[in-house]
mmCIF file of C-alpha atoms and ligand atoms in Angstrom:
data_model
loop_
_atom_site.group_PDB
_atom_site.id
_atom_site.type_symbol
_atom_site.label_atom_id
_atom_site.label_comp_id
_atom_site.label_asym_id
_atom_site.label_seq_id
_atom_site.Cartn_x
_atom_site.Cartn_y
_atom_site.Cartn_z
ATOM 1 C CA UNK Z 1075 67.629 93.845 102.935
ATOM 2 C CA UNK Z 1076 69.596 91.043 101.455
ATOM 3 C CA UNK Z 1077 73.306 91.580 102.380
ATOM 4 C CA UNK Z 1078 75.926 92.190 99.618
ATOM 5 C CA UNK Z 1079 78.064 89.040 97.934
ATOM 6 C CA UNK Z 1080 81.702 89.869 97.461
ATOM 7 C CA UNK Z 1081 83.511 86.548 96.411
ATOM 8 C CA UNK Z 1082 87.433 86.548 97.076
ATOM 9 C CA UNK Z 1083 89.162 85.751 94.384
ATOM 10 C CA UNK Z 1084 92.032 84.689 96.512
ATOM 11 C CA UNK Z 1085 90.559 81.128 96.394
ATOM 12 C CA UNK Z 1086 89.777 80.867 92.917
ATOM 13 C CA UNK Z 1087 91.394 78.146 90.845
ATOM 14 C CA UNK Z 1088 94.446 80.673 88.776
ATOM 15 C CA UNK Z 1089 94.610 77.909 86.055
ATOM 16 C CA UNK Z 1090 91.255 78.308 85.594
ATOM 17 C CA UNK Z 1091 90.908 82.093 86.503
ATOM 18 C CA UNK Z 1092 88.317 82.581 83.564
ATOM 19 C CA UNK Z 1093 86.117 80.240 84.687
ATOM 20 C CA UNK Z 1094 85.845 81.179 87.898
ATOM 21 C CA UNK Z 1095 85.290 84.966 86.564
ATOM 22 C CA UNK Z 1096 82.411 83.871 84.617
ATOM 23 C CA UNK Z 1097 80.996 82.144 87.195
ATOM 24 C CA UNK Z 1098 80.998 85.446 89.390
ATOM 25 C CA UNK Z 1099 79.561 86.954 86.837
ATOM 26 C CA UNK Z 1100 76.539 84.727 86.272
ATOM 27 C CA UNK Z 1101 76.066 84.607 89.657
ATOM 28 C CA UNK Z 1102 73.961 86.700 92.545
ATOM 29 C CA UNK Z 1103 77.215 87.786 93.913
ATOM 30 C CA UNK Z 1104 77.642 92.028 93.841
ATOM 31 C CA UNK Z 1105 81.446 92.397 93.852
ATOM 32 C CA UNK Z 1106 84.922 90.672 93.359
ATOM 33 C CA UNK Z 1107 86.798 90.810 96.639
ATOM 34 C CA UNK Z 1108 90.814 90.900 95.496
ATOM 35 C CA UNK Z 1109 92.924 90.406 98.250
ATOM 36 C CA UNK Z 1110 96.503 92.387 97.673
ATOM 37 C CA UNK Z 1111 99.232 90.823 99.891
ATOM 38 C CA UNK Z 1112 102.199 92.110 100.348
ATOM 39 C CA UNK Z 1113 104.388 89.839 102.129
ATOM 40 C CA UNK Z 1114 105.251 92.865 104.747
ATOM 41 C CA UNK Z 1115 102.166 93.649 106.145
ATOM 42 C CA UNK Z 1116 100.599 90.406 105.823
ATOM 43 C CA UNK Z 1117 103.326 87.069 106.262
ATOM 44 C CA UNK Z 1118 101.767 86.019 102.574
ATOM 45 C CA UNK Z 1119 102.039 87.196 98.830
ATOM 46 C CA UNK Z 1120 99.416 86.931 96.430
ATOM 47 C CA UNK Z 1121 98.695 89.119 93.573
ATOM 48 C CA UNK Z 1122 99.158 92.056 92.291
ATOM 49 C CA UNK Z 1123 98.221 95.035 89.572
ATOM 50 C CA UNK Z 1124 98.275 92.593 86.343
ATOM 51 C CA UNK Z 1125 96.081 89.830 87.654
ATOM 52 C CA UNK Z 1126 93.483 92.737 89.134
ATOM 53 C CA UNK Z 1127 93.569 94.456 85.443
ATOM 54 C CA UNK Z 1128 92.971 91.138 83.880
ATOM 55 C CA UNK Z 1129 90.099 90.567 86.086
ATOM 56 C CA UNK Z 1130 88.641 93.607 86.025
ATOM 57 C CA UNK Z 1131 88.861 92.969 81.577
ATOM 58 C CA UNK Z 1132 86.413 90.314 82.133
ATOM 59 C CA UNK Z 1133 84.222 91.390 85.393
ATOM 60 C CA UNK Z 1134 80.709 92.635 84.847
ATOM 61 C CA UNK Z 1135 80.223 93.937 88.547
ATOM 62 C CA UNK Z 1136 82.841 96.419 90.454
ATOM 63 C CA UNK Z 1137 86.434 95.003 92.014
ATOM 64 C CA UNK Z 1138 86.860 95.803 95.799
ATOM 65 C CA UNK Z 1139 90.333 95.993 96.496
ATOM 66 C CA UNK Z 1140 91.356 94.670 99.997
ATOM 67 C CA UNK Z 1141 95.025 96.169 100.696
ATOM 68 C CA UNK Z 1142 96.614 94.231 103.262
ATOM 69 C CA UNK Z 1143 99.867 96.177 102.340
ATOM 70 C CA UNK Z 1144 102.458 99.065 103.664
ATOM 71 C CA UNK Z 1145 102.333 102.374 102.505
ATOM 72 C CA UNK Z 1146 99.090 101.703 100.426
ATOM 73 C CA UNK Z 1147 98.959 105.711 99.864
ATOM 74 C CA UNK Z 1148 101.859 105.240 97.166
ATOM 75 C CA UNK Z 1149 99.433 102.938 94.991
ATOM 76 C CA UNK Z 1150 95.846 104.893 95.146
ATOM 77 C CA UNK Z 1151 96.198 105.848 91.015
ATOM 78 C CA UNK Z 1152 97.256 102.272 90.170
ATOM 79 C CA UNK Z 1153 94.485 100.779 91.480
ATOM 80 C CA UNK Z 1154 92.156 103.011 89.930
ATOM 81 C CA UNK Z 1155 93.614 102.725 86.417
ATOM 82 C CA UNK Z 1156 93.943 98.827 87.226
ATOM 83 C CA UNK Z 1157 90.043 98.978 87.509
ATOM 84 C CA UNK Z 1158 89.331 98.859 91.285
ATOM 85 C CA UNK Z 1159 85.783 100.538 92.193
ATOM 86 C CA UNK Z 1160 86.045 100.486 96.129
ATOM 87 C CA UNK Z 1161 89.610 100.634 97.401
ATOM 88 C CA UNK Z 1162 90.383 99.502 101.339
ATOM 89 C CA UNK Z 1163 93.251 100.359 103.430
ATOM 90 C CA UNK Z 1164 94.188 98.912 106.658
ATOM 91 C CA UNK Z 1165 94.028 101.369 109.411
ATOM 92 C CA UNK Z 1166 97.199 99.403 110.780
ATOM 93 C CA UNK Z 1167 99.222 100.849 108.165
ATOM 94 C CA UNK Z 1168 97.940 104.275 107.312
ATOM 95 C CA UNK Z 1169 99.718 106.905 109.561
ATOM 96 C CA UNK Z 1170 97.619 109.608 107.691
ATOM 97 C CA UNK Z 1171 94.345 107.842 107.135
ATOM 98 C CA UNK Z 1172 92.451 110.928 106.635
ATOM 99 C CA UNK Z 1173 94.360 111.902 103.633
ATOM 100 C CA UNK Z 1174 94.758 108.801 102.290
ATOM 101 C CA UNK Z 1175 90.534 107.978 102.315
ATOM 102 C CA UNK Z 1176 90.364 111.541 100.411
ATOM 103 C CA UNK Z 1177 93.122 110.275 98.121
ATOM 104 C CA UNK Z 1178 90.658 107.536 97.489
ATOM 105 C CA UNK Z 1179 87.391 109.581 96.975
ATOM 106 C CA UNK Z 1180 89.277 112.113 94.774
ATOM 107 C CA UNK Z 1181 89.737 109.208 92.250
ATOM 108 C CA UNK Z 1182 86.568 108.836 92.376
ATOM 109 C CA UNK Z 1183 86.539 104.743 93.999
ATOM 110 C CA UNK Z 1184 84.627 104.241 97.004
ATOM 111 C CA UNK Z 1185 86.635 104.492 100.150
ATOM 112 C CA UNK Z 1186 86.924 101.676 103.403
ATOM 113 C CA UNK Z 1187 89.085 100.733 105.969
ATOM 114 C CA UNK Z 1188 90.111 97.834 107.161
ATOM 115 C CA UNK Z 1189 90.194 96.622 110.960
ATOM 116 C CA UNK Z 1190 92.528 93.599 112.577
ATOM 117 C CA UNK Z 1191 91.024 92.102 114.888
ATOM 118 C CA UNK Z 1192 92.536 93.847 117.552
ATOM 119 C CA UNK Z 1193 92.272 97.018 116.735
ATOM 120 C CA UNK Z 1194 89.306 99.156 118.541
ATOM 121 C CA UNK Z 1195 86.327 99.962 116.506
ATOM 122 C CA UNK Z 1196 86.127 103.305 118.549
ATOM 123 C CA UNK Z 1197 89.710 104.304 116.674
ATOM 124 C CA UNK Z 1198 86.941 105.173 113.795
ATOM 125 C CA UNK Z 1199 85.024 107.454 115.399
ATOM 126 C CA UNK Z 1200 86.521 110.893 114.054
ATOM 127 C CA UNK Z 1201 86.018 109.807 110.740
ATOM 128 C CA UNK Z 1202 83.199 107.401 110.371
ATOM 129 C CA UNK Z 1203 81.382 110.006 108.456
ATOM 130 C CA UNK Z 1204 84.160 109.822 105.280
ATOM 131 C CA UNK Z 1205 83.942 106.276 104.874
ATOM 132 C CA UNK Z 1206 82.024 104.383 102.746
ATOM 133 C CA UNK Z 1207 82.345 100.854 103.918
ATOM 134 C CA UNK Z 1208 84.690 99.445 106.882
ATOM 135 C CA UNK Z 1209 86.277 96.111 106.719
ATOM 136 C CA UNK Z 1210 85.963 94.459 109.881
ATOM 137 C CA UNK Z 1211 88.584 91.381 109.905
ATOM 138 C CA UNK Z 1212 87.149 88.479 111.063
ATOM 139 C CA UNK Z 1213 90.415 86.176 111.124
ATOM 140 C CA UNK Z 1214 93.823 87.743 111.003
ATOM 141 C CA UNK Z 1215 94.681 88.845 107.655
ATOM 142 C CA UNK Z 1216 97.037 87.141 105.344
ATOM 143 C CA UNK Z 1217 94.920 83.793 104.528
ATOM 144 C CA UNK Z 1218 91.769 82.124 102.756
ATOM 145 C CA UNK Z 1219 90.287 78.873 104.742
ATOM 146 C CA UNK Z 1220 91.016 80.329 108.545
ATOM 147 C CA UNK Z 1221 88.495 80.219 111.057
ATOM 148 C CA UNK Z 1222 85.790 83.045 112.463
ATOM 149 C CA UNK Z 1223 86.581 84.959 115.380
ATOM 150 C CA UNK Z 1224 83.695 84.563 117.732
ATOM 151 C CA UNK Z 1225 84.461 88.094 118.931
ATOM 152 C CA UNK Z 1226 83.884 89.973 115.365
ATOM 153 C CA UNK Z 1227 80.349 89.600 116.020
ATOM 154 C CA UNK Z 1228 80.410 92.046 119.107
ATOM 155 C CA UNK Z 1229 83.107 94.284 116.976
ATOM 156 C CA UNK Z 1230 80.355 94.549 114.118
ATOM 157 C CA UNK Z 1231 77.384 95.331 116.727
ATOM 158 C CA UNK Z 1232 79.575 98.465 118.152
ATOM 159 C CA UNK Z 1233 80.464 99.586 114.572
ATOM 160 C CA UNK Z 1234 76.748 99.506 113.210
ATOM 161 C CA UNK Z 1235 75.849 101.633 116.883
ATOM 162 C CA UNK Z 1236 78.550 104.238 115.903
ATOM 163 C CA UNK Z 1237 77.228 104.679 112.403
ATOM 164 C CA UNK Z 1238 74.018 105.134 113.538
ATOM 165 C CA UNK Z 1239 75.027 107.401 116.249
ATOM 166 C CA UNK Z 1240 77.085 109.598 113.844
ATOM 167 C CA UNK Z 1241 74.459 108.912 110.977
ATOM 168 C CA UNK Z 1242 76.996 107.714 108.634
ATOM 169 C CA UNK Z 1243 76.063 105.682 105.453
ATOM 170 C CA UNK Z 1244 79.128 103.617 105.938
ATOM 171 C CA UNK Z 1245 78.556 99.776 104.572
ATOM 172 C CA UNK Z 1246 79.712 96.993 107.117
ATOM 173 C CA UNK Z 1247 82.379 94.553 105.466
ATOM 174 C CA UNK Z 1248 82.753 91.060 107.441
ATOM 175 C CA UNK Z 1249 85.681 89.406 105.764
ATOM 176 C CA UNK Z 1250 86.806 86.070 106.725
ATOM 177 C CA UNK Z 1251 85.589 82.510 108.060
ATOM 178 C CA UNK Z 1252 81.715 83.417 106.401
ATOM 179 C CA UNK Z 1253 80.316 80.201 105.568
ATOM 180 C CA UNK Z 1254 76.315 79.610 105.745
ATOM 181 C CA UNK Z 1255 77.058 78.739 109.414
ATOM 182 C CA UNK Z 1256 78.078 81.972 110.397
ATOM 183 C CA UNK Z 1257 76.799 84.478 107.709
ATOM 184 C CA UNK Z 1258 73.556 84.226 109.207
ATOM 185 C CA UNK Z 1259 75.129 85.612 112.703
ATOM 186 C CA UNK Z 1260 77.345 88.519 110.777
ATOM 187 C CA UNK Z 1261 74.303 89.792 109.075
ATOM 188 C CA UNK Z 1262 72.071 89.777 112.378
ATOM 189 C CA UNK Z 1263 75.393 91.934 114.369
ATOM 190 C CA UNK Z 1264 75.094 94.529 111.603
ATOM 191 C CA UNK Z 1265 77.587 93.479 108.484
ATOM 192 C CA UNK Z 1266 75.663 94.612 105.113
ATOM 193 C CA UNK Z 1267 78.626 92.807 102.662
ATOM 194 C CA UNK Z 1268 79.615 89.730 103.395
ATOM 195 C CA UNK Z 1269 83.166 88.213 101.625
ATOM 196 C CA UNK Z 1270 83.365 84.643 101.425
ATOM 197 C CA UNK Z 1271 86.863 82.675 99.568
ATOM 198 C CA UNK Z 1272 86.692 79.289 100.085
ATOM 199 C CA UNK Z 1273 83.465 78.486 100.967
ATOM 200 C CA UNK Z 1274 82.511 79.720 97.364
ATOM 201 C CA UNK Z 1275 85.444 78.542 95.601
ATOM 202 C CA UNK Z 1276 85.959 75.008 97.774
ATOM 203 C CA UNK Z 1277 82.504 74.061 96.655
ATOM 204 C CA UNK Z 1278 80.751 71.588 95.148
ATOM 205 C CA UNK Z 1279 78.267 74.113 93.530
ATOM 206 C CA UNK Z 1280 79.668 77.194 93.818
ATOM 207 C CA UNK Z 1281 76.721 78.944 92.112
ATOM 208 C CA UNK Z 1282 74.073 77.836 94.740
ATOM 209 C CA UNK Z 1283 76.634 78.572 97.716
ATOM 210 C CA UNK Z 1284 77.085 82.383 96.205
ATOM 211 C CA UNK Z 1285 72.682 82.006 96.382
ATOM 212 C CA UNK Z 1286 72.450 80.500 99.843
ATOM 213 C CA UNK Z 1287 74.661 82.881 100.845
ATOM 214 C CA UNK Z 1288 72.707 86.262 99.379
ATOM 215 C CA UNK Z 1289 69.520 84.529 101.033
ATOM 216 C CA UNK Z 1290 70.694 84.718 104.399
ATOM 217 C CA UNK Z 1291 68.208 85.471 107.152
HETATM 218 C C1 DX5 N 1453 92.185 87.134 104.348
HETATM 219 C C2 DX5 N 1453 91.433 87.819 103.233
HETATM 220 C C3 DX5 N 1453 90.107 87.234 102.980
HETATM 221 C C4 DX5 N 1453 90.119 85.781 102.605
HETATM 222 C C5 DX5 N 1453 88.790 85.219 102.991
HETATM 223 O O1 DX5 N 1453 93.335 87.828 104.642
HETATM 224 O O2 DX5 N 1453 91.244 89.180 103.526
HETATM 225 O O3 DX5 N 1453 89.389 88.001 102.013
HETATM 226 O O4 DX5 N 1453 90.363 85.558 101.258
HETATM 227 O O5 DX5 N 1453 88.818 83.851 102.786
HETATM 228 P P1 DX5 N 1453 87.848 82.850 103.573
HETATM 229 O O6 DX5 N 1453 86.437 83.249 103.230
HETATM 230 O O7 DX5 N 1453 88.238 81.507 103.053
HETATM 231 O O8 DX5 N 1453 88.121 83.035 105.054
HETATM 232 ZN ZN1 ZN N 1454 89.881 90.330 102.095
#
């Protein structure tokens, strides 16, 4: 199976954000990956609800939403109406992470949670079963162009064990430092979507990067 494409927007050129939306869209890519910063959580700001509703006006393929915010319980319905289709919380800053995932579902947007790269896999256990995808972090949050953490690869082999263990159909998300160097090794651990910011946007031919990328072996 060819993994999933989920471009981040977070390296896209803003001046040009049309462009770069139609270039998602003509490409092989599956999602837009929005990254939501809040400044708190993550020592960065990016965007917010108006830039993912204008996106989401001229997408063709579903917005997953990557909170890297506080509270992200108190913004479930925004998100929604703002056009996400998979919405994911960091387990970092979720106290009641069961009810917020079945916030999630009840609007009807696929559910995931996100992972630092710190925090144990196992932690996931109890409720592997109600996820739909889990985002495991493969640089510490907060910024594009960083690079991988060797370790992620072992963090995505123990995931893809526990899903299979609790035969969950929960999608792997590796997010962060993917490049065709080491796509190629997050695919092989176990990772089914793969998001990739600048070395899509940073480019010379984005297009055939997006490609290269979806062809992985
Ligand atoms: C980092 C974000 C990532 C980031 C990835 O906090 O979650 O989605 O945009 O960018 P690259 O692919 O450049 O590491
Ligand atoms: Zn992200």
């Amino acid at each position: 199976m060819k993994p999933l494409i989920a471009p981040s927007m977070l390296s896209a050129n803003f001046c040009r954000l049309a462009e770069d939306i139609q270039m998602v869209n003509e490409s092989e890519a599956d999602f837009f990956h929005l990254d939501i910063m809040d400044g708190v959580f993550v020592q960065n700001l990016s965007f917010g609800l108006p830039i993912v509703k204008a996106i989401h006006s001229m997408a063709e393929k579903p917005l997953d939403v990557h909170l890297m915010i506080v509270e992200p319980q108190r913004y479930i319905s925004d998100f929604k109406a703002a056009g996400a289709g998979m919405l994911t919380v960091h387990w970092e800053a979720s106290t009641h992470l069961h009810r917020t995932i079945h916030q999630i579902k009840n609007e009807d947007m696929l559910a995931g949670v996100a992972l630092n790269p710190h925090t144990p896999v196992a932690g996931l256990e109890d409720i592997i079963q109600d996820l739909d995808l889990v985002l495991i972090m493969s640089v510490n949050p907060g910024f594009g162009g960083q690079k991988f953490i060797e370790r992620s690869l072992h963090r995505i082999e123990s995931l893809r064990e526990m899903i299979l263990r609790n035969k969950a159909n929960t999608l792997i998300e590796a997010d962060g430092g993917i490049d065709q160097d080491t796509a190629g090794l997050v695919v092989k651990a176990g990772a089914d979507i793969l998001v990739a910011g600048n070395a899509v946007f940073k480019s010379p031919n984005p297009l055939e990067t997006i490609s290269l990328l979806k062809n992985t072996k």
